[in-house]
């Protein structure tokens, strides 16, 4: 058997091991808040989904697909997660194709290996959210965009149109990809124009160039035009003014943390801060990117992948100074090009060195998959299932369960079978349309007094601090006797207080 | 056969962007509340001023501007050329090849002289060189009165010859057939003093040293010399050059006071308002140093010569030069101060690891926001300017040369006299590990510091960041360390001699 054959075998074994391990650990883990919202919304009618999401910070395509998916396979978290996993699986051959067209088979194989070993990607491949669908559409967009470039606007218009349209309806951040593609297009065509200006065939080149640029306009315009109705509707509904998540202002730390997340996923915070502190190593890629190249690639491909990897991050980071929007998961769509660039760089050195570095890299990534999936300190883990399991076995009809922040009621309701009443702090009726009322200590005091006369104990589930968690804790600790404090996952606490003595 | 040196023009907007990034980056450094230990901070600040200054100088050099108006005339053989092949003990075979190629040049009015300095340099083969000259029918000028090294050898020949132009070739630099016919036409312009062509190393794929040396040359003869040429600041590089005798005599011949005689002579010529031309086409092929010791000696000579010019003939204060010429000569000489800056840079993380002192108090990730865009844009510009041919090895060799640059500076400050030594064209066999002892020492000290700190403080962010800087420095040194020794030999020494073991007779 040839060496290449064995390499492929090892790659397949690695990918299968990584996927198998992730499937066994992530498919069955507790429902998370975001997932519960997707699941909850997707069980509504099509019109209700559109209405609900017009008030939210997300676009409706994923929830609509999930809606029909659940109709076929039943409403369960496993079924919902399977859809994300399917998108992930579909993105592998597509990414291979894009990478191969831009470089060669070896780099393409390494790209999909690293992509499928990435703890970050694996995490979202088993989450009932739109992220893997978002990356799949991004890869399709890369494919048709580069096809349009390669054929000077002759082929790929239809594919690019659909990719852009679906991308816009999958995540608002797809706009960042479109902007990056437009910037690339402007720079690339200017470069070509300057090069060809010197050419003998000057007379016909401007025409060809013009045609190359014009080919992008109809699919772009048409998709934007078809997105406009949603955009107008969204703005008329208040542009998610009341449902935007509290995102802290971005710092440079977040920037590096995002890169660490892409490569090594969500490890415990001490490990993450250690990895972020290794930031000077960011200099090393310079020697691969900006030195005589041995691995094959056409310059326009490199420029494209660099543009669609770096520009969205830069734009997002700069915008975040005005309005914080920087979240690593929202930037998941840059990971395919990021892993392509990484693979290409790893192939720039000598064969022995690149084999050694790739092996070490793959091993480290796989180790982080294990750490992320099994560690209880993984910061993105939300063990609502554990909390509710505890509540189901401990609460009685004379108790009350209070949940804060109110929107975390979705995952709790999914599992809850207990006999106690569930309320939220501040009080909010999830079944009535309208935003969550603001929190005040006075309102909390009134709420608690009303419970004290009826219930024996109150179980308070605290997670997703929206700025008033400390105040709730302080009020409860100073007014009632605390009987229990238990942390189920980072930032998810259960507290039990005695309301009255009888 | 290589015909030209790689280079690509860089857009004005990219250079302006680089300048903006550099200014923003320096802005971070000039905000002094970032300082922790003020002495270390000032040292680093000086280093960064140097780095950014050199970067600005480079961008100024490669800035796209109209080339100066020196037209190449039509082929003209009215000027008589004396071809000087300088020899000081090089193997006869090398000299023969060069002399025969010189004879074959498609330029009729030429006289070939082998400038034999073997007698002065006490080389065994000086008589063989004389015999060679006789055999192939070229003239040989053997010097008997010492002084001035290579410059003295050329000046001695200048006194005995009378061609209007002088072509200078090192013993190993074999000219292409069209060397003179391509370079001489520029002398139609009466103000042209010299026309320089690149030094191409045909053995550049021989080993790591030759490859690294060539890659450095390629960058120098690419964007740098072409940029200097547009500013009328290209200088003589010792060989592959044609010089107008009148210009040379006007400055008293080749300067004998400095071991970078070519550099200083060019400066004097430019002071007298002569024009220079650099032709970025390969017309001669020579040999790169094949071992680290030869490379070290060559670089040391250049460093010592350039630093001496900086201190003794500071180009910035020389009369008769244009601002651009002053700036370009200064830049070339300042390059060899890099050794001090590299030392400062590499020592900082080690100081933290052993003594807990650090120059910067600010969170280092905020520094990254200023540093990373600047460094990425800088390297991207270098990459583009080099015609996408710059290599990590070339950068590594130039960064790892800090020891020889410091040694050159030290010898200059002590006033130690350095003899001109011809760069060896033949591989010296031996152990040159001693040349990288400082690098190895750094690796050992730094890694020990990292290990101790991890045991003491765990993966504390400050320890981690300083460890990362240590890794970067070591990565920089690796190609240089690799080139110093046949490391594969070590594997043989420590590996068990399985091939000598007869398994069939093994009794268990």
PDB file of N, CA and C in Angstrom, chain A residues 246-252 254 317 320-326:
ATOM      1  N   UNK A 246     -27.281  41.000  25.852  1.00  0.00           N
ATOM      2  CA  UNK A 246     -26.303  41.912  26.456  1.00  0.00           C
ATOM      3  C   UNK A 246     -24.904  41.437  26.093  1.00  0.00           C
ATOM      4  N   UNK A 247     -24.255  42.122  25.160  1.00  0.00           N
ATOM      5  CA  UNK A 247     -22.883  41.741  24.780  1.00  0.00           C
ATOM      6  C   UNK A 247     -21.941  42.796  25.347  1.00  0.00           C
ATOM      7  N   UNK A 248     -20.952  42.349  26.121  1.00  0.00           N
ATOM      8  CA  UNK A 248     -20.039  43.335  26.699  1.00  0.00           C
ATOM      9  C   UNK A 248     -19.205  44.007  25.605  1.00  0.00           C
ATOM     10  N   UNK A 249     -18.731  45.234  25.841  1.00  0.00           N
ATOM     11  CA  UNK A 249     -17.885  45.910  24.836  1.00  0.00           C
ATOM     12  C   UNK A 249     -16.651  45.058  24.496  1.00  0.00           C
ATOM     13  N   UNK A 250     -16.270  45.065  23.240  1.00  0.00           N
ATOM     14  CA  UNK A 250     -15.166  44.197  22.808  1.00  0.00           C
ATOM     15  C   UNK A 250     -13.821  44.748  23.229  1.00  0.00           C
ATOM     16  N   UNK A 251     -12.936  43.822  23.528  1.00  0.00           N
ATOM     17  CA  UNK A 251     -11.553  44.199  23.823  1.00  0.00           C
ATOM     18  C   UNK A 251     -10.655  43.379  22.901  1.00  0.00           C
ATOM     19  N   UNK A 252      -9.365  43.723  22.914  1.00  0.00           N
ATOM     20  CA  UNK A 252      -8.430  42.951  22.084  1.00  0.00           C
ATOM     21  C   UNK A 252      -8.391  41.510  22.565  1.00  0.00           C
ATOM     22  N   UNK A 254     -10.843  39.740  23.452  1.00  0.00           N
ATOM     23  CA  UNK A 254     -11.913  38.994  22.767  1.00  0.00           C
ATOM     24  C   UNK A 254     -11.472  38.551  21.371  1.00  0.00           C
ATOM     25  N   UNK A 317     -15.092  43.928  14.754  1.00  0.00           N
ATOM     26  CA  UNK A 317     -14.390  44.490  15.905  1.00  0.00           C
ATOM     27  C   UNK A 317     -14.544  46.010  15.949  1.00  0.00           C
ATOM     28  N   UNK A 320     -17.967  47.068  16.874  1.00  0.00           N
ATOM     29  CA  UNK A 320     -18.229  46.801  18.293  1.00  0.00           C
ATOM     30  C   UNK A 320     -17.836  47.959  19.202  1.00  0.00           C
ATOM     31  N   UNK A 321     -16.994  48.842  18.712  1.00  0.00           N
ATOM     32  CA  UNK A 321     -16.676  50.025  19.513  1.00  0.00           C
ATOM     33  C   UNK A 321     -17.898  50.941  19.604  1.00  0.00           C
ATOM     34  N   UNK A 322     -18.721  50.877  18.526  1.00  0.00           N
ATOM     35  CA  UNK A 322     -19.928  51.690  18.505  1.00  0.00           C
ATOM     36  C   UNK A 322     -21.080  50.933  19.159  1.00  0.00           C
ATOM     37  N   UNK A 323     -21.219  49.670  18.754  1.00  0.00           N
ATOM     38  CA  UNK A 323     -22.279  48.846  19.315  1.00  0.00           C
ATOM     39  C   UNK A 323     -21.747  47.413  19.448  1.00  0.00           C
ATOM     40  N   UNK A 324     -21.606  46.900  20.659  1.00  0.00           N
ATOM     41  CA  UNK A 324     -20.992  45.579  20.835  1.00  0.00           C
ATOM     42  C   UNK A 324     -21.758  44.459  20.121  1.00  0.00           C
ATOM     43  N   UNK A 325     -21.093  43.829  19.175  1.00  0.00           N
ATOM     44  CA  UNK A 325     -21.708  42.704  18.450  1.00  0.00           C
ATOM     45  C   UNK A 325     -20.721  41.547  18.309  1.00  0.00           C
ATOM     46  N   UNK A 326     -19.556  41.701  18.947  1.00  0.00           N
ATOM     47  CA  UNK A 326     -18.478  40.735  18.717  1.00  0.00           C
ATOM     48  C   UNK A 326     -18.692  39.462  19.538  1.00  0.00           C
TER      49      UNK A 326
END
